[in-house]
Tab-separated table of C-alpha atoms and ligand atoms in Angstrom:
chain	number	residue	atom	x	y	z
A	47	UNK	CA	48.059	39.269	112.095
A	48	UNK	CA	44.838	38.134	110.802
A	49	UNK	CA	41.174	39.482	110.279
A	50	UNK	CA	37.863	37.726	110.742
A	51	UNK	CA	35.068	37.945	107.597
A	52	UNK	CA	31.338	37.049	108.376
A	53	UNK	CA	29.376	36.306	105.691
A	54	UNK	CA	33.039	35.057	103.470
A	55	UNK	CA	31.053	32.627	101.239
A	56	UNK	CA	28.382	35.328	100.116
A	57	UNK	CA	28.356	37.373	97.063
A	58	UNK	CA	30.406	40.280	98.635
A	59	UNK	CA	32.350	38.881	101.382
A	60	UNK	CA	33.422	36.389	98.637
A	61	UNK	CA	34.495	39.078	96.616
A	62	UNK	CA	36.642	40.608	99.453
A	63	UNK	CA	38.475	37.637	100.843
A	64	UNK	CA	39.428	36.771	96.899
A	65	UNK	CA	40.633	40.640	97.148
A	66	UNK	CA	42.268	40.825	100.016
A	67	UNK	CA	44.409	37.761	99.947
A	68	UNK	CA	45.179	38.784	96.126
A	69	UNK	CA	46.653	41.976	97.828
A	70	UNK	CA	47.623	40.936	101.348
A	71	UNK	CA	49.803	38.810	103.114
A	72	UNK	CA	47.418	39.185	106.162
A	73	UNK	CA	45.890	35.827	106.895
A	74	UNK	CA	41.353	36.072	106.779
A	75	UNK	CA	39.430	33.908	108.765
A	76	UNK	CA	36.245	33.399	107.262
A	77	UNK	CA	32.686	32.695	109.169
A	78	UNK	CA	29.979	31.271	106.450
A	79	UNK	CA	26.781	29.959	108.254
A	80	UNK	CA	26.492	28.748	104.266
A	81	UNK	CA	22.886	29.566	103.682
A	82	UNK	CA	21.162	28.847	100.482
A	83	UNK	CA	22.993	32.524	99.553
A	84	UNK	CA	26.523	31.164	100.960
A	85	UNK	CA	28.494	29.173	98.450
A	86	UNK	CA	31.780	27.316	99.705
A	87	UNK	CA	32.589	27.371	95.828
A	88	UNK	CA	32.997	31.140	95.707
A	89	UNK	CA	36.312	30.404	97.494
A	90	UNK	CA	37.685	27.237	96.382
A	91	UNK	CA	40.065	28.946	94.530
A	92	UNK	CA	41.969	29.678	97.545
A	93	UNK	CA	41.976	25.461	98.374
A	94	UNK	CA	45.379	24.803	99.924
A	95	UNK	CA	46.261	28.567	101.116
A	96	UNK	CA	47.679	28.540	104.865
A	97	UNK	CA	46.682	32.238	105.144
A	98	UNK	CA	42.786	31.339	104.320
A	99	UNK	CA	40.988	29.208	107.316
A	100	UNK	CA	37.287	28.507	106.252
A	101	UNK	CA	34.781	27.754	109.238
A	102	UNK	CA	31.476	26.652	109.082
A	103	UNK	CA	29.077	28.328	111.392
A	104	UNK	CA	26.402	31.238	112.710
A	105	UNK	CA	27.498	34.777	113.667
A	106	UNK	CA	24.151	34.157	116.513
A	107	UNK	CA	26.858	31.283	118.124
A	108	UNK	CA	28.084	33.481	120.952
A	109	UNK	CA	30.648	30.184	122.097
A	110	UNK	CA	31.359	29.900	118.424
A	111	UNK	CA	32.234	33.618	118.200
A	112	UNK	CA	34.208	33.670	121.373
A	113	UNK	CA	36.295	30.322	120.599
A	114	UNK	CA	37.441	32.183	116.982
A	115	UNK	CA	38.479	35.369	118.819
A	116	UNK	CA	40.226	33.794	120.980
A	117	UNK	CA	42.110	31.362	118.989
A	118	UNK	CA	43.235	33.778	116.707
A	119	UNK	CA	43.727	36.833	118.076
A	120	UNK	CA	42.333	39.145	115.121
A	121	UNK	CA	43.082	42.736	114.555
A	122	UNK	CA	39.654	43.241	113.051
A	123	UNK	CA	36.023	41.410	112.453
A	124	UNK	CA	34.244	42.914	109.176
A	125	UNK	CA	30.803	41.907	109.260
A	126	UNK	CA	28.975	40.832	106.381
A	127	UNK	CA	27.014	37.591	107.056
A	128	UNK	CA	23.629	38.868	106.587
A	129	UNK	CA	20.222	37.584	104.979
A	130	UNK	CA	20.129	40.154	102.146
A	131	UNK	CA	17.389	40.058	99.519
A	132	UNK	CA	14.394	42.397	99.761
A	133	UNK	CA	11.929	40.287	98.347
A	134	UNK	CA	12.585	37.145	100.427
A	135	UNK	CA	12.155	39.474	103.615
A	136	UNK	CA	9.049	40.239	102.637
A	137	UNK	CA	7.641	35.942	102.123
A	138	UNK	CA	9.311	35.569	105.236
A	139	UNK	CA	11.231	37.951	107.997
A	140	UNK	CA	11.895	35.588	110.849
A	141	UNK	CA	15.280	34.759	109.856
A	142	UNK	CA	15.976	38.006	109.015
A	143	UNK	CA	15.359	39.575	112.715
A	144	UNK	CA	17.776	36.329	113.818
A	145	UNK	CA	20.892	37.132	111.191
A	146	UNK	CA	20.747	40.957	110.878
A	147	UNK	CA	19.710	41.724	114.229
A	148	UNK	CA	20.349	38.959	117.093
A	149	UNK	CA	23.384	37.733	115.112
A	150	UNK	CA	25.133	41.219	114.975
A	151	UNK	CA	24.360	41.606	118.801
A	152	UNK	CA	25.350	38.227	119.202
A	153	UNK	CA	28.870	39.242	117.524
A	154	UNK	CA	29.052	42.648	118.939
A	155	UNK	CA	29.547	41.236	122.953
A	156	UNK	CA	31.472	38.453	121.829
A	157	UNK	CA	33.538	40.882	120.066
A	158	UNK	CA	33.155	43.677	123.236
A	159	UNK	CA	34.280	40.418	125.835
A	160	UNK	CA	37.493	39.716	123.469
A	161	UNK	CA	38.210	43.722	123.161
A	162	UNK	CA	38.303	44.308	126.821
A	163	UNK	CA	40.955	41.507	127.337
A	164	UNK	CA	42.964	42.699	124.601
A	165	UNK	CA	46.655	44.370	125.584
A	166	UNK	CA	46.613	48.529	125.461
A	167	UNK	CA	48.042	48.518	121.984
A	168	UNK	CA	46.330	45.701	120.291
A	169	UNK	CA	42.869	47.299	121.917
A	170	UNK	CA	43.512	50.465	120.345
A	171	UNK	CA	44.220	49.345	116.985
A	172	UNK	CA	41.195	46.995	116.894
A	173	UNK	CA	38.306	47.563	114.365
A	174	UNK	CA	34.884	46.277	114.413
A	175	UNK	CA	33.555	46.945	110.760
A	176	UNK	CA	30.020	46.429	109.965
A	177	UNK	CA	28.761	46.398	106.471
A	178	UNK	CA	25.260	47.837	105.768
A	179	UNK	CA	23.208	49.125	103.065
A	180	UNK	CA	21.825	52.755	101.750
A	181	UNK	CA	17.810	51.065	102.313
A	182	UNK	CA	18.303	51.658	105.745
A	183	UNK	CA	17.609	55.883	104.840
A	184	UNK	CA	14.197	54.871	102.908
A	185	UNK	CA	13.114	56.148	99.356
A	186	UNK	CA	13.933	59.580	97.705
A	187	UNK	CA	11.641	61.520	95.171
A	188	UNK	CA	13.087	62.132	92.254
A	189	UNK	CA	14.341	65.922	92.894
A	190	UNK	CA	15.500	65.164	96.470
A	191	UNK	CA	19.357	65.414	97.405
A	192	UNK	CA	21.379	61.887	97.553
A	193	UNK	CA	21.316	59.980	100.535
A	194	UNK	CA	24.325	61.940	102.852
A	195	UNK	CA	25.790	60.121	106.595
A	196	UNK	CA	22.871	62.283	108.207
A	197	UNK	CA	20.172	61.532	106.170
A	198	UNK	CA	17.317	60.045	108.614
A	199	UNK	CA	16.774	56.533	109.091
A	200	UNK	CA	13.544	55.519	107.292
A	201	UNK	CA	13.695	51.712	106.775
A	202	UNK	CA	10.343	50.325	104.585
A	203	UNK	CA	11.084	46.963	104.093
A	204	UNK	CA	11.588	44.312	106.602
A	205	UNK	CA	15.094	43.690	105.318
A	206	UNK	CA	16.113	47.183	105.345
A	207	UNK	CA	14.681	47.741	109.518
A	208	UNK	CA	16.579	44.598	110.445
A	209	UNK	CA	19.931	46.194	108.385
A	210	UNK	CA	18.720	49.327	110.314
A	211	UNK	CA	18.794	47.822	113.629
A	212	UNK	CA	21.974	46.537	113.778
A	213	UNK	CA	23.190	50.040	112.740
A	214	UNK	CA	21.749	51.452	115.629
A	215	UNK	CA	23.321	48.775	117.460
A	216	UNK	CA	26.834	49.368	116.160
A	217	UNK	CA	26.451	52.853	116.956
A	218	UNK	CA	25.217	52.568	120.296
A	219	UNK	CA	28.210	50.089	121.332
A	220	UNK	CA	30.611	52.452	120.423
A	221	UNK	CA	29.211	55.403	122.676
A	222	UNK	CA	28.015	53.139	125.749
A	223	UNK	CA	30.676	51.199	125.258
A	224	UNK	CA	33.756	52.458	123.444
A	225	UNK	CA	34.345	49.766	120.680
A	226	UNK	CA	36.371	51.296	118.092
A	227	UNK	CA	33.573	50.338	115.792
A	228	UNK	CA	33.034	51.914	112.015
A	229	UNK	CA	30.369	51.339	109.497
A	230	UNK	CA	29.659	51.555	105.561
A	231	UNK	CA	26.269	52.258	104.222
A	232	UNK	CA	26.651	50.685	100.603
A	233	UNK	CA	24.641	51.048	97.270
A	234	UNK	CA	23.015	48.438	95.246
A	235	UNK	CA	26.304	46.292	94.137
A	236	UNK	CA	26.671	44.200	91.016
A	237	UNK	CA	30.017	41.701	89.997
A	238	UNK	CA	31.056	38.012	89.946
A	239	UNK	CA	29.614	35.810	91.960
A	240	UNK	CA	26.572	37.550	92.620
A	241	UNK	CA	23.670	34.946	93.894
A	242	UNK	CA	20.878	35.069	90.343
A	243	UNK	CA	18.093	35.926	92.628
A	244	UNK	CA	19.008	40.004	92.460
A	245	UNK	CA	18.295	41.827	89.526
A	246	UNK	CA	21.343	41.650	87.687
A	247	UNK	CA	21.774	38.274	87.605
A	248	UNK	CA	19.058	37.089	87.403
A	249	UNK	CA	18.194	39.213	84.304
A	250	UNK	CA	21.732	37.551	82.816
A	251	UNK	CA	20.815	33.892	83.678
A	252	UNK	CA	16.959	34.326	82.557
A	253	UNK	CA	18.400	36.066	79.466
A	254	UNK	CA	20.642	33.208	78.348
A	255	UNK	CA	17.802	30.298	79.372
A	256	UNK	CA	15.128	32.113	77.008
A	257	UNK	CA	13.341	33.094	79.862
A	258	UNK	CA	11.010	35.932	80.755
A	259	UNK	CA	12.781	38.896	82.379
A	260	UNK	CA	10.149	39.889	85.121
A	261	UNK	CA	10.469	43.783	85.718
A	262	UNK	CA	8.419	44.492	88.941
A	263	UNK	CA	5.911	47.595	88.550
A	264	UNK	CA	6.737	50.002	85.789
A	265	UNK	CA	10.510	49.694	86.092
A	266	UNK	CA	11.146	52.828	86.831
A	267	UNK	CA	12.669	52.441	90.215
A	268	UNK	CA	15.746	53.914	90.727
A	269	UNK	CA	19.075	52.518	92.166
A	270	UNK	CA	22.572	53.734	92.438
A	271	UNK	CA	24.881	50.498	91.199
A	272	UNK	CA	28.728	49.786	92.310
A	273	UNK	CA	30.837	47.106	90.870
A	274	UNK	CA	31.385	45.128	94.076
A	275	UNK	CA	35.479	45.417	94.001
A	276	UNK	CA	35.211	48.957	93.925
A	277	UNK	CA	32.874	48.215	97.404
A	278	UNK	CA	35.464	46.230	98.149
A	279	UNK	CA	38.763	48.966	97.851
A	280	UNK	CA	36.065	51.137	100.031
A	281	UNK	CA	35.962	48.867	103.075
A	282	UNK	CA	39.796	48.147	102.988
A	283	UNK	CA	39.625	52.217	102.387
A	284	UNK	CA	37.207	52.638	105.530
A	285	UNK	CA	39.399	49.815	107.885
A	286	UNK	CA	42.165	51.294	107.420
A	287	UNK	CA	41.692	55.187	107.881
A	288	UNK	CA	38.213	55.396	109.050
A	289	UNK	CA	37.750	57.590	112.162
A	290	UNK	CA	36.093	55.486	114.893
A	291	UNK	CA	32.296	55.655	115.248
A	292	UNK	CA	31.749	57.111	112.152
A	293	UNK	CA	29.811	55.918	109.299
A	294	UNK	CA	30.551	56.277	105.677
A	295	UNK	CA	28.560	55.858	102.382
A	296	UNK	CA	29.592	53.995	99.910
A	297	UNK	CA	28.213	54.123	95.926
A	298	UNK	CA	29.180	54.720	92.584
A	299	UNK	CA	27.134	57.994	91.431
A	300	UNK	CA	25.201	55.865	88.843
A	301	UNK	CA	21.860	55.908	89.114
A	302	UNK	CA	19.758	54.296	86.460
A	303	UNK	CA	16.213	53.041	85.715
A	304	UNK	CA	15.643	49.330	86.646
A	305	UNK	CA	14.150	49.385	82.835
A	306	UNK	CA	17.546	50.492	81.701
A	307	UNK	CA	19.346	48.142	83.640
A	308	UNK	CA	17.364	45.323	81.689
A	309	UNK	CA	17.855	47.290	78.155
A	310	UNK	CA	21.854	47.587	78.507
A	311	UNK	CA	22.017	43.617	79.816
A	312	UNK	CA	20.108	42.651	76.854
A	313	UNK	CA	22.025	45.030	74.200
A	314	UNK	CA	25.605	43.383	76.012
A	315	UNK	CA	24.513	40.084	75.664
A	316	UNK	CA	23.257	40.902	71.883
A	317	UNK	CA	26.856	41.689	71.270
A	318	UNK	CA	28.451	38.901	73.091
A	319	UNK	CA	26.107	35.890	73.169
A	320	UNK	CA	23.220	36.930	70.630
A	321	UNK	CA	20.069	34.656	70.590
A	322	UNK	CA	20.231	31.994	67.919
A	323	UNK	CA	16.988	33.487	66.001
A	324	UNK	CA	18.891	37.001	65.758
A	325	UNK	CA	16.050	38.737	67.692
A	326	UNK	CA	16.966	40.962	70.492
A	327	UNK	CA	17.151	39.877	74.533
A	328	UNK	CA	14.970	42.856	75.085
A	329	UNK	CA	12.085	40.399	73.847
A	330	UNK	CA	11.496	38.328	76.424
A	331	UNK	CA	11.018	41.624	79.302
A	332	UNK	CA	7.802	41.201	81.029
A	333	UNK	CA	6.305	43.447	83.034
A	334	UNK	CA	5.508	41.964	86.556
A	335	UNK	CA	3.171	42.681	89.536
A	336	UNK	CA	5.472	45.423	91.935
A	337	UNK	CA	7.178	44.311	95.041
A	338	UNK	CA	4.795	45.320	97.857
A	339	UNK	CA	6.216	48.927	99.472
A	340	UNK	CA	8.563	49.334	96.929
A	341	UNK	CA	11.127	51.936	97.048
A	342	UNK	CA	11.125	53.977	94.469
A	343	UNK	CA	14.536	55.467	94.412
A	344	UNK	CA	18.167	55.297	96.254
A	345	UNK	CA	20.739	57.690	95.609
A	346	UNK	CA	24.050	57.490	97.252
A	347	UNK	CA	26.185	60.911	98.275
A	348	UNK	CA	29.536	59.092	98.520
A	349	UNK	CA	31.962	62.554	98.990
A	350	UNK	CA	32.568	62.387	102.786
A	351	UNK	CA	34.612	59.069	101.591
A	352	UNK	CA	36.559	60.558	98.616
A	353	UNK	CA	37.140	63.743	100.674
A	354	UNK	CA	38.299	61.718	104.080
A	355	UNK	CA	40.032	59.162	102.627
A	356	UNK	CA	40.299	60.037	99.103
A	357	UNK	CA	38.524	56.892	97.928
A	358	UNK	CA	36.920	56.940	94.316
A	359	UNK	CA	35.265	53.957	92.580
A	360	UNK	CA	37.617	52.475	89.779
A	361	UNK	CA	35.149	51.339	87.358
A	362	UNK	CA	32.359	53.215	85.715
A	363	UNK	CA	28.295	51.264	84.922
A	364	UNK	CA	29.422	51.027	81.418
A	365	UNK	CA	32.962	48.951	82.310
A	366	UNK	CA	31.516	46.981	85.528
A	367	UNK	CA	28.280	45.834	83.833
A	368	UNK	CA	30.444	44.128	80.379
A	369	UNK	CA	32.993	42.371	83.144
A	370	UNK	CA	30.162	41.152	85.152
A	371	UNK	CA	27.905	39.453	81.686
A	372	UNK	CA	31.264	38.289	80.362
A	373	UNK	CA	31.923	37.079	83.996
A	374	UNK	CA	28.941	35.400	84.359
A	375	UNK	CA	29.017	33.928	80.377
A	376	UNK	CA	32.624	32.245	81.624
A	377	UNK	CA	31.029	31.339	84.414
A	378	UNK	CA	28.156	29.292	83.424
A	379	UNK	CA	28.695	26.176	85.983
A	380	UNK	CA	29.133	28.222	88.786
A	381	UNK	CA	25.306	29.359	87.983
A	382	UNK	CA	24.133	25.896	86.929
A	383	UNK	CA	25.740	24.665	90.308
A	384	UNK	CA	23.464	26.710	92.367
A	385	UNK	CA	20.074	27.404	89.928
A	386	UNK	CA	19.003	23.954	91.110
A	387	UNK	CA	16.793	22.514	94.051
A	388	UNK	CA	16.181	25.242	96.365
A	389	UNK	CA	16.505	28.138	93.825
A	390	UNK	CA	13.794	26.647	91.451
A	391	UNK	CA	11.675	26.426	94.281
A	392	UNK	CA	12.182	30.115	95.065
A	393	UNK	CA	11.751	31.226	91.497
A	394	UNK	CA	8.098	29.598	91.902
A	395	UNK	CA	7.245	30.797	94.787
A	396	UNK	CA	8.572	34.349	94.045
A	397	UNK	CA	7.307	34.920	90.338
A	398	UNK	CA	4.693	31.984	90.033
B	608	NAD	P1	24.635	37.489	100.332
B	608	NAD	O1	23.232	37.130	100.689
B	608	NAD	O2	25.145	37.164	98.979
B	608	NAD	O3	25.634	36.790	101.368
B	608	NAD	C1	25.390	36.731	102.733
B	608	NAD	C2	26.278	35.651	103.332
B	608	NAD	O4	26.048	35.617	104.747
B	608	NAD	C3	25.982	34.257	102.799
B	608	NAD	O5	27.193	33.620	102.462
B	608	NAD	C4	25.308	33.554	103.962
B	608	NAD	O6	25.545	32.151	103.993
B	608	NAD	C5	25.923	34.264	105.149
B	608	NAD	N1	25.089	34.206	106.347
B	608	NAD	C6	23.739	34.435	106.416
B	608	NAD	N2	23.321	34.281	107.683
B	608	NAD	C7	24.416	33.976	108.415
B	608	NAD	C8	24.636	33.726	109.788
B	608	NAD	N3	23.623	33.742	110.675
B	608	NAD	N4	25.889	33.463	110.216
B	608	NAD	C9	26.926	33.432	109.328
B	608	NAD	N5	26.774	33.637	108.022
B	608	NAD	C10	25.541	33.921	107.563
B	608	NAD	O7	24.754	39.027	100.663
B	608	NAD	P2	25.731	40.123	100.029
B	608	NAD	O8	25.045	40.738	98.883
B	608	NAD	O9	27.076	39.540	99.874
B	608	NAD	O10	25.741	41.188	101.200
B	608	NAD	C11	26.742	41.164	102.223
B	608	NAD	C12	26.493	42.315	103.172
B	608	NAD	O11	26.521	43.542	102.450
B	608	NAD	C13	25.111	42.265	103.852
B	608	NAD	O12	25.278	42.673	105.176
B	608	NAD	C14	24.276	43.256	103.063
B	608	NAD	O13	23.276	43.826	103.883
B	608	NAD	C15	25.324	44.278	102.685
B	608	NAD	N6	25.061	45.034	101.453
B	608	NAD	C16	24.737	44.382	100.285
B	608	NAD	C17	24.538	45.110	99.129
B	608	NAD	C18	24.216	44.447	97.806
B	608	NAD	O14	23.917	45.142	96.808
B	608	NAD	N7	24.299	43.137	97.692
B	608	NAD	C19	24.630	46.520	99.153
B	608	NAD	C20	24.961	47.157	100.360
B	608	NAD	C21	25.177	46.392	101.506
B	609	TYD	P1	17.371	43.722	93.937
B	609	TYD	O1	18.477	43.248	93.051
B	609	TYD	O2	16.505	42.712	94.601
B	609	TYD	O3	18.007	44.743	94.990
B	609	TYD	P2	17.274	45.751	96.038
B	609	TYD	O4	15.845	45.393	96.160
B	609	TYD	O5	18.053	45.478	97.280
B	609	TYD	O6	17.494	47.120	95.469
B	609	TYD	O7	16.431	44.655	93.052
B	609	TYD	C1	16.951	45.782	92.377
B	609	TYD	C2	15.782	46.490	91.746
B	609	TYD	O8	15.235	45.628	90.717
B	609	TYD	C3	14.639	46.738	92.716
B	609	TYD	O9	14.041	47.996	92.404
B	609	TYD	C4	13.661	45.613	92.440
B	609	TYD	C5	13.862	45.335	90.965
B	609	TYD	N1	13.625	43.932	90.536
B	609	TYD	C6	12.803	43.684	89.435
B	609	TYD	O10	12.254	44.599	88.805
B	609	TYD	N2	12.621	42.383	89.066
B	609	TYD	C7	13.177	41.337	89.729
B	609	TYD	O11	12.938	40.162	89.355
B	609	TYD	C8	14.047	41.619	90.833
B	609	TYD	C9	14.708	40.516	91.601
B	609	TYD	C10	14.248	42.935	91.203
């Protein structure tokens, strides 16, 4: 038995390959197209393990697709490969309309062709699982409900309508079409190996290289944040018991201020790494010109999960935000590695 990952080189399919094989004896193929976001280093721990096969290549490759189906046989695809980040939608969409939307149709009738062929039994336990985000429902005033499964679809950014699309698109292939498809709609996550152009780390690396920590606006946007293996436990959670065309959201009822975001990283890393002149990290925030059509706040109303399938997030803000700075202090060449070429080049184009 085996499953196929898209996206396995990325911050959170990393994450869940690492988790799964640490838990499973079910081999993972991984897809990686390795974009400047897709690092072959976030899996080199797993160098030399038979049930780990690592292939280089596009989820829009319909013969590519096909060949991996067919050579071996797996139970289920979870799709992650994705172009991800908000802001670099917004400089430039094109490649998000070919990932996030061609690419998941792309994988969806390679993945329908493979399904019909499949014997009776094997059909019915297959699982197409796509991964997708809370932006696709818009932005909430502050005294509006959380974000439930029916909230309406009200994508503002360009990254969020292509995330949006291929939802629809999942959907609809399950009705017209019967695959046994399921889908999480996640909130903002945060962990190792998370790529420093997101908030999070990017605040931590900036932080540590006595550099400014741009806050867009008046940083009082609002996200819901989930330590990516508790994401992780969800999708396992979702694969295993989910009911078949349904969708389920995903988040860790912690909604903060990006502003406080930025103050706990700094007071962390005042306690574990303080700045040689004794001053405070919370020094070097700078206030920055706002993303254009910022959302101003996601909130995440993750109970049909626990009450379905009983899944709860294991870590609270507090314990996932010290692992991830200690993570990322332990982990300084894995951010040296890829804060050079291309990334400088984004930081100046993105911040100036
Ligand atoms: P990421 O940008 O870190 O990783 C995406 C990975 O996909 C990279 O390894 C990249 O090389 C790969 N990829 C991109 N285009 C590809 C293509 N055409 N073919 C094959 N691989 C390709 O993103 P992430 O944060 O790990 O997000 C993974 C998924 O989870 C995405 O679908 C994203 O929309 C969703 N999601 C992310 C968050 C979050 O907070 N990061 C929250 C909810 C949902
Ligand atoms: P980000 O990590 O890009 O995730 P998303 O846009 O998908 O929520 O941003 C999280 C929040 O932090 C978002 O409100 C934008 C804000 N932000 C900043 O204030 N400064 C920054 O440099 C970045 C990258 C994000």
């Amino acid at each position: 038995m085996a499953i196929l990952v898209t996206g396995s080189a990325g911050f959170i399919g990393a994450n869940f390959v690492l988790d799964w094989l640490a838990q499973n004896s079910e081999a993972v193929i991984s897809l990686d197209k390795l974009t400047y976001a897709g690092n072959a280093e976030n899996l080199e721990s797993l160098a030399g393990d038979t049930r780990h096969t690592f292939v280089k290549g596009d989820i829009g490759d319909s013969g590519l697709i096909a060949e991996l189906l067919e050579i071996h046989q797996p139970r289920a695809v979870i799709n992650f490969a994705a172009e991800s980040h908000v802001d670099r939608s917004i400089l430039g969409p094109e490649d998000f309309i070919q990932t996030n939307i061609v690419g998941t149709f792309r994988m969806l009738e390679a993945v329908r062709a493979y399904h019909r062929k499949l014997s009776a039994e094997a059909a019915e336990a297959f699982r197409f699982l796509h991964v997708s985000t809370d932006e696709v429902y818009g932005s909430l005033s502050p005294a509006e409900p959380a974000f439930t499964e029916r909230h309406q679809y009200e994508p503002n950014s360009p990254y969020s309508a292509s995330k949006a699309a291929s939802d629809h698109l999942v959907r609809a292939y399950h009705h017209t079409y019967g695959l046994p498809v399921l889908t999480t709609n996640c909130s903002n996550n945060y962990g190792p190996y998370h790529f420093p152009e997101k908030l999070i780390p990017l605040v931590i690396h900036n932080a540590l290289a006595g550099k400014p920590l741009p806050i867009y606006g008046d940083g009082q946007q609002v996200r819901d944040w989930l330590y990516v293996k508790d994401h992780c436990s969800a999708i396992r959670r979702v694969l295993e018991g989910g009911a078949l065309g349904e969708t389920y959201n995903v988040g860790g009822w912690n909604e903060k201020a990006n502003i406080d975001v930025v103050h706990t990283l700094c007071d962390i890393l005042d306690e574990e790494q303080p700045r040689d002149d004794g001053h405070s990290y919370r020094q070097q925030i700078t206030f920055v010109k706002d993303r254009p059509g910022h959302d101003r706040r996601y909130a995440i109303d993750a109970s049909k999960l626990e009450r379905e399938l009983g899944w709860k997030p294991a870590e609270t803000f507090e314990s996932g935000i010290r692992k991830t700075v200690r993570w990322y202090l332990s982990n300084q060449h894995w951010v040296d590695n890829i804060t050079s070429g291309a990334y400088r080049d984004w930081v100046s184009k993105q911040y100036q």
